[in-house]
Short mmCIF file of C-alpha atoms in Angstrom, two decimals:
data_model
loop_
_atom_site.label_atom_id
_atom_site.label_comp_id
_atom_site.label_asym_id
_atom_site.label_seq_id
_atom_site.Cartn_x
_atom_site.Cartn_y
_atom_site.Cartn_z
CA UNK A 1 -29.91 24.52 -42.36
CA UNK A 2 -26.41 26.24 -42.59
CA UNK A 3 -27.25 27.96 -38.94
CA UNK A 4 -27.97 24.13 -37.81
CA UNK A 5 -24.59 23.13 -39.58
CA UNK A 6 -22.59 25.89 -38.28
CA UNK A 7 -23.61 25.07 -34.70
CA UNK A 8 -23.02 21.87 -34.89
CA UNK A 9 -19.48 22.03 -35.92
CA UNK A 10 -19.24 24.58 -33.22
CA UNK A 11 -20.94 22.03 -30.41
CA UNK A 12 -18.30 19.14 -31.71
CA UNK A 13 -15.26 21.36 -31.70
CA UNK A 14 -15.77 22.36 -28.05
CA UNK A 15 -17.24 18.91 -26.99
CA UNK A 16 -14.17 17.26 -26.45
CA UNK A 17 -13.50 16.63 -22.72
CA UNK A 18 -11.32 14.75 -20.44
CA UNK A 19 -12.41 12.43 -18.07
CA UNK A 20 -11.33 12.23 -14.33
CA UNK A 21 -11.93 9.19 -12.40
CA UNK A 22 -11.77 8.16 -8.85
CA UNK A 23 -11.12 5.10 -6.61
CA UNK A 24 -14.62 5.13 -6.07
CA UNK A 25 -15.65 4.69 -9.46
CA UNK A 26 -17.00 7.83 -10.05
CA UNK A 27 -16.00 9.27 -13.48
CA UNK A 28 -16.90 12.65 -14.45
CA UNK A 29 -15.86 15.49 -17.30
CA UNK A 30 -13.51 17.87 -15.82
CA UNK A 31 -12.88 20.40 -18.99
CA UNK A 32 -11.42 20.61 -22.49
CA UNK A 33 -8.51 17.77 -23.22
CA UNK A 34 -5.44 18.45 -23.78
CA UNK A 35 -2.87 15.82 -25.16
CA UNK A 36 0.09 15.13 -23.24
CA UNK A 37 3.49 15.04 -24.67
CA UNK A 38 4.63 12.47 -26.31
CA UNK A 39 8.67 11.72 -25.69
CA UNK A 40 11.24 9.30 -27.09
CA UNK A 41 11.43 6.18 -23.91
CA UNK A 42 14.44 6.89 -21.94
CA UNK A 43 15.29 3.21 -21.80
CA UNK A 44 14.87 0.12 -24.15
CA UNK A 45 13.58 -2.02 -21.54
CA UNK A 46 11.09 -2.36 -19.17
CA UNK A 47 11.53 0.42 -16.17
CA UNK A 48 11.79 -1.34 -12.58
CA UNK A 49 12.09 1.86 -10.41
CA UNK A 50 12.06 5.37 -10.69
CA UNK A 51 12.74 7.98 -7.86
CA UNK A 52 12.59 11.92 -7.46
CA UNK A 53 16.00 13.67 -7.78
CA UNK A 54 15.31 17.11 -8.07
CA UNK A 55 12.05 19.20 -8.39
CA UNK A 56 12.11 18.96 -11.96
CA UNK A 57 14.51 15.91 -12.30
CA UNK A 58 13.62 11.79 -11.75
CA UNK A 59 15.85 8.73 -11.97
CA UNK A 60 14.77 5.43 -13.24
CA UNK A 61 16.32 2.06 -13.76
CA UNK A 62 15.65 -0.32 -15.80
CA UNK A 63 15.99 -4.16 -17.95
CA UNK A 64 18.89 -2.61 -19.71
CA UNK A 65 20.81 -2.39 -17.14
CA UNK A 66 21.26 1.59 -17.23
CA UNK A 67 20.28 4.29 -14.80
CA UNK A 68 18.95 7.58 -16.45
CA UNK A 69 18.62 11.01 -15.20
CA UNK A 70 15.58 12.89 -16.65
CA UNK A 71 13.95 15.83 -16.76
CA UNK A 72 9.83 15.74 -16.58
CA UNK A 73 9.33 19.21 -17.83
CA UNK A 74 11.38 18.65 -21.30
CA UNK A 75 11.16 14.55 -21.69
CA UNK A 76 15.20 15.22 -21.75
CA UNK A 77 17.32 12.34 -20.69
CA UNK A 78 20.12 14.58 -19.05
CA UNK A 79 22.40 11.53 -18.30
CA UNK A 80 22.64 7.94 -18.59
CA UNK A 81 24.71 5.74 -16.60
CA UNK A 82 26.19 2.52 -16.93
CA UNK A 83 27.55 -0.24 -15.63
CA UNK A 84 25.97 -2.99 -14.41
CA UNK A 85 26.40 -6.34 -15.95
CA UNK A 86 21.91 -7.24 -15.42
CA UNK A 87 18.79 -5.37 -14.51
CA UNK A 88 18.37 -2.68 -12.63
CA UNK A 89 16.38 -3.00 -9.72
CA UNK A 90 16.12 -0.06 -7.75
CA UNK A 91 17.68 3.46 -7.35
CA UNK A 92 17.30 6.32 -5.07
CA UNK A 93 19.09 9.62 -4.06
CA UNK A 94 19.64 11.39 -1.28
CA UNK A 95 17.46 15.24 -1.15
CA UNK A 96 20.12 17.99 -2.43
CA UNK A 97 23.00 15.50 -2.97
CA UNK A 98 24.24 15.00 -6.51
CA UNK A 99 24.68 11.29 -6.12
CA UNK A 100 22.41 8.70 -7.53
CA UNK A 101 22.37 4.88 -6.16
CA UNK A 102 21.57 2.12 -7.76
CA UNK A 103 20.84 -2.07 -7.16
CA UNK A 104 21.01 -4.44 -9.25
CA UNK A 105 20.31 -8.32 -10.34
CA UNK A 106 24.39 -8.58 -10.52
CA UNK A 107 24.68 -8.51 -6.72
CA UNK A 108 25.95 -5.03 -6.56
CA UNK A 109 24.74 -1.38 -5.66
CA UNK A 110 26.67 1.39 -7.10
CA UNK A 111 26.86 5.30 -6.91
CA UNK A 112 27.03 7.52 -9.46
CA UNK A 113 27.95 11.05 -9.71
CA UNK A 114 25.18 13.39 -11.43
CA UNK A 115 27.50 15.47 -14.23
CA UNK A 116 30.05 13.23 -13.63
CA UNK A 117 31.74 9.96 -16.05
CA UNK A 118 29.24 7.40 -17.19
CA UNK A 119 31.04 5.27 -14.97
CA UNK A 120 30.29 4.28 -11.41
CA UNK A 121 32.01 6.61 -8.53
CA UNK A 122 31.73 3.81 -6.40
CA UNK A 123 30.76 -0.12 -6.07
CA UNK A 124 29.30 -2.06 -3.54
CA UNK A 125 29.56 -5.76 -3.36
CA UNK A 126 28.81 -7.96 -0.58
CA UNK A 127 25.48 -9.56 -1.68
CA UNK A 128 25.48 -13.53 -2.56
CA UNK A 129 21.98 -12.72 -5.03
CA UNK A 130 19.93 -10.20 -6.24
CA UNK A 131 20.05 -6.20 -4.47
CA UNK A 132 16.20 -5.64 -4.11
CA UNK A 133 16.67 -3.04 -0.79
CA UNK A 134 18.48 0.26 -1.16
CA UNK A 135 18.03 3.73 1.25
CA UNK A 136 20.99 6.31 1.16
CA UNK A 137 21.43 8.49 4.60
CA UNK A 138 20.02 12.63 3.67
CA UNK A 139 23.72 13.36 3.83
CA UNK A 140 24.27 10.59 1.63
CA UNK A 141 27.38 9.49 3.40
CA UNK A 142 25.67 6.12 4.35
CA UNK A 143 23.88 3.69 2.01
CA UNK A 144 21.95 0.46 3.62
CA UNK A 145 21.36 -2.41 1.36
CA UNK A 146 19.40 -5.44 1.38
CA UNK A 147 18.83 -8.84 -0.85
CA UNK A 148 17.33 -12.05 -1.52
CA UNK A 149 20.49 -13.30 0.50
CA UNK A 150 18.69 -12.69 3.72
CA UNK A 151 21.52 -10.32 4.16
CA UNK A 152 21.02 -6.28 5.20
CA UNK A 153 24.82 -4.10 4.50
CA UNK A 154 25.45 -0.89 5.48
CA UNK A 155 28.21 0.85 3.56
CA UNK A 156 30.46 4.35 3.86
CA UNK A 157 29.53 5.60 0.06
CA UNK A 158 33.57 7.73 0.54
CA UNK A 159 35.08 4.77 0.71
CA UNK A 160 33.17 1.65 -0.41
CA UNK A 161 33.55 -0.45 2.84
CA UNK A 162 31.05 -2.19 4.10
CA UNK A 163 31.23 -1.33 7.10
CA UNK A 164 28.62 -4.55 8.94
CA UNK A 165 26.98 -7.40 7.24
CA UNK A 166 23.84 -9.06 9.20
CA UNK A 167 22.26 -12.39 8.11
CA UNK A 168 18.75 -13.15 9.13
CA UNK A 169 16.95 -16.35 8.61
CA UNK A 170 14.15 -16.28 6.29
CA UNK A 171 14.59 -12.63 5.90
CA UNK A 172 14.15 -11.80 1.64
CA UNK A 173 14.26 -8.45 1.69
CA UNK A 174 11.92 -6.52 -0.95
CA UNK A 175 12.13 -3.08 -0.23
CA UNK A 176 14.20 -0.34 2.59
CA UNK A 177 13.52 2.90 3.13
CA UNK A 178 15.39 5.66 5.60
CA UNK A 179 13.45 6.86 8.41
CA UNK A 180 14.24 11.26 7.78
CA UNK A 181 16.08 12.70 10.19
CA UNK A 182 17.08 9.54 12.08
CA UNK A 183 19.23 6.71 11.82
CA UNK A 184 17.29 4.16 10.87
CA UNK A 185 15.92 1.97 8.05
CA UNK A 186 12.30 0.82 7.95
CA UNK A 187 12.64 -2.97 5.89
CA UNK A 188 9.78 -4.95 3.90
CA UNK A 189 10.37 -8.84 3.89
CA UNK A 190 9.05 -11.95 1.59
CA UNK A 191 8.64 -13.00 5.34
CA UNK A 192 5.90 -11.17 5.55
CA UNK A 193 6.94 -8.65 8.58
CA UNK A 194 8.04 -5.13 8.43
CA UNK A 195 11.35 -4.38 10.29
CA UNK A 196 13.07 -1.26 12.28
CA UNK A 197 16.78 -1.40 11.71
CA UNK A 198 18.90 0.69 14.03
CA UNK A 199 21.95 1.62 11.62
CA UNK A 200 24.63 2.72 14.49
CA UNK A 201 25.07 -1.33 15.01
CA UNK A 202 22.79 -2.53 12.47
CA UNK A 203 20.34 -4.53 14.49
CA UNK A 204 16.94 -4.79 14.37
CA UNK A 205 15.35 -2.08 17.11
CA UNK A 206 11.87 -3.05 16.37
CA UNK A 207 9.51 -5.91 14.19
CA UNK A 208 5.79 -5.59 13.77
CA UNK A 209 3.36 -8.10 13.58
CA UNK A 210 3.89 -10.33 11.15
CA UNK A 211 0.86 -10.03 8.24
CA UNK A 212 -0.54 -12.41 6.34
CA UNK A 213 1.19 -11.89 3.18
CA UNK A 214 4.77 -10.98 1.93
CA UNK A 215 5.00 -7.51 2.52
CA UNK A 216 6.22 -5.66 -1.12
CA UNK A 217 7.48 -2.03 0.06
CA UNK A 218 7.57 0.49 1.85
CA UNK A 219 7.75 4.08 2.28
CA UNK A 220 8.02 6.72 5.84
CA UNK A 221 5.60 9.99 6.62
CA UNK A 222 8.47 13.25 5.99
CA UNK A 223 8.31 14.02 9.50
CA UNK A 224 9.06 10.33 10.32
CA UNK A 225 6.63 9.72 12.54
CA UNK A 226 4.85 7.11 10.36
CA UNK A 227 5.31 4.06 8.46
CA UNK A 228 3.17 1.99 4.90
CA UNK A 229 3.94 -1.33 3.80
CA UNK A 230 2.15 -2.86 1.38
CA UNK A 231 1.19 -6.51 0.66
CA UNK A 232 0.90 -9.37 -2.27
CA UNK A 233 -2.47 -11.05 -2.57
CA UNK A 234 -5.21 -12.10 -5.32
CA UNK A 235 -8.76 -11.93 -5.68
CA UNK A 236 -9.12 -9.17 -2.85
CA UNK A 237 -7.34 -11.63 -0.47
CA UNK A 238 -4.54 -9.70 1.00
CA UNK A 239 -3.14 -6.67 -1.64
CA UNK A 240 -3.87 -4.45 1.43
CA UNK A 241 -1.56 -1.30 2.37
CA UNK A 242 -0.79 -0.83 6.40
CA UNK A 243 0.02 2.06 7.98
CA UNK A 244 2.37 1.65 11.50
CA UNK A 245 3.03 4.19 14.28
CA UNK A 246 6.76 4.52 14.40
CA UNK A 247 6.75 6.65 17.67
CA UNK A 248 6.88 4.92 20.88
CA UNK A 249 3.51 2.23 20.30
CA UNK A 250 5.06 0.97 17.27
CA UNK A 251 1.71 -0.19 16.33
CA UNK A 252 -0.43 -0.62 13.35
CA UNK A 253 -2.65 1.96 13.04
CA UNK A 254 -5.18 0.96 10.16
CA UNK A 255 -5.20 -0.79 6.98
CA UNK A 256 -6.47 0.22 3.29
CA UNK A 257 -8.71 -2.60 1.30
CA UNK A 258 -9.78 -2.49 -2.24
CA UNK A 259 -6.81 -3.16 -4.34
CA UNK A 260 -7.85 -7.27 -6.43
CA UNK A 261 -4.15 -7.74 -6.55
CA UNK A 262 -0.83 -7.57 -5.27
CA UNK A 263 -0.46 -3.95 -3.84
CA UNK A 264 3.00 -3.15 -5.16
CA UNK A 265 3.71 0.52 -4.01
CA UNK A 266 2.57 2.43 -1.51
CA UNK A 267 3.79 6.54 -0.85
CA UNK A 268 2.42 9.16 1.38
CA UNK A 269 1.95 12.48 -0.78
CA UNK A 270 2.46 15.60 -0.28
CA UNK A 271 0.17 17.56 1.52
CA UNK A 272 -0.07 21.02 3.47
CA UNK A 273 -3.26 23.54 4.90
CA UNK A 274 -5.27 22.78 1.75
CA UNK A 275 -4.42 19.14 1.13
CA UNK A 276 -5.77 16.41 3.94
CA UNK A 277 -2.81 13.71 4.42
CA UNK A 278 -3.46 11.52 2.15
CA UNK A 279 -1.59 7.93 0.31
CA UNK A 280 -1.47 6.59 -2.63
CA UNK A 281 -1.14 2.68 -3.47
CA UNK A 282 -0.27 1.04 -6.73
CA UNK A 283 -1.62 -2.86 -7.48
CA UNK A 284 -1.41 -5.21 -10.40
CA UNK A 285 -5.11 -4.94 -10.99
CA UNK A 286 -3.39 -2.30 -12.74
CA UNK A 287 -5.08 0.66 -10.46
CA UNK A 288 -3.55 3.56 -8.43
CA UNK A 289 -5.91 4.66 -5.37
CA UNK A 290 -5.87 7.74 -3.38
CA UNK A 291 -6.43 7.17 0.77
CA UNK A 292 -7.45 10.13 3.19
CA UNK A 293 -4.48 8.58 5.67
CA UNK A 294 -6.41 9.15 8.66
CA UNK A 295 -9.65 7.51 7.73
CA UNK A 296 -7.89 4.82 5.40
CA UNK A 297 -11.62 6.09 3.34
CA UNK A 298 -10.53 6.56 -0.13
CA UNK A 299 -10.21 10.32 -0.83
#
C-alpha cells in the first residue's frame, strides 16, 4: 500500500503537461509545464498596437494615451512617453533607429526619442480625424501617415513639414506599411482595396482588385517582394487574409480561409533553411493561425 502511495504521488508530480494546439485542431501534450511570468501591465488601458523595437525591446500604445518601451526578457517598462491628448492608435519604429512613432485619436502622429525627455521630439499635424496609418522610412528620415480623413501625408521627421498632402475619395485608411528597401508604402482601406503609394510624389503607383470586404491591415515579405492584407467579415463570410505579388504582375497570389471573424492582423514570420515561409493571421473569433505561405494550407 505505501509502494502504491509512493508511486502515485510520484505519477501526479510528473503528470503535469502543457498542451500545444494547432489551427487544425489537433491538440497534443508537448512536455512538463512551466508557468510563464507574471508582470505588472505596462499600461492602464486597453493596448491598441504594439511593434518590435529591438531584439529584446517592443513598443505598444495604448487607451491611455501613452507609448511604452519594454523589455520582453525582464517585463521592464524602460520608458514611457507622453503626450497625446486621446488613444493611441498605432506606433512603429524604424530597424536600428532610436526613434519611436506614434498615431493617435487626437489627429496627430508624433516621434519620440528612445532615452530621451518624456516629451515628443517632434509633432505631426495635418489630419482632420483620427491617425489609423503610420510607416517610418528604414532611415527613419521619412514618416507616411494616413486617416479616416481620406487623407495619406508624408512628412520630413528633422523638421516636421509635411512635405505633400493627398485626398482620395472614399479612401479610410486602416493600416500602411513601408515596402523595405524601396520607396514605397503598401495602404489597407475601409474601401476595401489595397493600395501602392509611390512616396517620391506621393501618388498611387498601383491598386489591386478591390475585395469584398474592408481590408483591416497589412504587412510586406522582408525582401519586399510580397504583400498580406487582411479582411473584416462574420460567420466565415469574408475574415480571409490575401497575399499579392508586388513584383511586376502585381497580382493576387492566393488567399487563406478559416478565420469566423474579422481577420484583424496578418504578418509574415520569420523563417530561414529550417523554417518553410510561413504567416500568421489574428481574428476576433479570438484565434491566431499559422499558414505555410506558399500553399495558403495551414502549417
Amino acid at each position: 500500500v505505501l509502494v502504491g502511495r509512493a508511486m502515485g504521488k510520484l505519477q501526479s508530480k510528473f503528470s503535469i503537461h502543457t498542451t500545444k494546439y494547432r489551427a487544425d485542431g489537433f491538440m497534443g501534450e508537448v512536455g512538463p509545464a512551466r508557468a510563464a511570468p507574471q508582470h505588472s501591465p505596462t499600461h492602464s488601458d486597453a493596448i491598441t498596437s504594439v511593434a518590435a523595437l529591438k531584439p529584446d525591446l517592443c513598443v505598444s500604445g495604448a487607451g491611455d494615451k501613452s507609448v511604452a518601451v519594454c523589455s520582453w526578457r525582464c517585463g521592464a517598462v524602460l520608458q514611457r512617453f507622453t503626450g497625446h491628448q486621446r488613444e493611441v492608435t498605432k506606433v512603429t519604429s524604424a530597424p536600428d533607429s532610436s526613434r519611436v512613432f506614434s498615431a493617435s485619436r487626437d489627429k496627430t502622429a508624433m516621434m519620440w526619442e528612445l532615452h530621451g525627455t518624456p516629451g515628443p521630439s517632434q509633432r505631426f499635424a495635418a489630419h482632420d480625424l483620427v491617425v489609423t496609418g503610420l510607416a517610418v522610412s528604414p532611415d527613419a528620415s521619412q514618416l507616411c501617415t494616413g486617416s479616416r480623413d481620406n487623407t495619406v501625408c508624408k512628412w520630413d521627421t528633422e523638421t516636421g513639414q509635411c512635405l505633400r498632402r493627398v485626398i482620395t475619395f472614399r479612401n479610410l485608411v486602416t493600416h500602411l506599411c513601408w515596402v523595405p528597401g524601396e520607396p514605397y508604402v503598401i495602404q489597407t482601406s475601409e474601401d476595401k482595396t489595397v493600395r501602392l503609394w509611390d512616396l517620391r510624389q506621393l501618388e498611387v503607383a498601383h491598386t489591386f482588385p478591390a475585395k469584398q470586404h474592408i481590408q483591416t491591415c497589412c504587412d510586406v515579405s522582408p525582401d519586399g517582394r510580397l504583400c498580406l492584407s487582411t479582411s473584416s467579415g462574420t460567420a466565415g463570410e469574408g475574415c480571409e487574409a490575401t497575399l499579392w505579388d508586388l513584383r511586376q504582375t502585381r497580382s493576387h497570389v492566393c488567399e487563406y480561409k478559416g478565420h469566423f471573424q474579422t481577420t484583424t492582423s496578418g504578418v509574415f514570420l520569420p523563417w530561414g533553411p529550417a523554417l518553410a515561409p510561413s504567416i500568421a493571421t489574428a481574428s476576433l473569433d479570438s484565434t491566431v493561425k499559422v499558414w505555410d505561405r506558399d500553399s495558403a494550407g495551414r502549417a
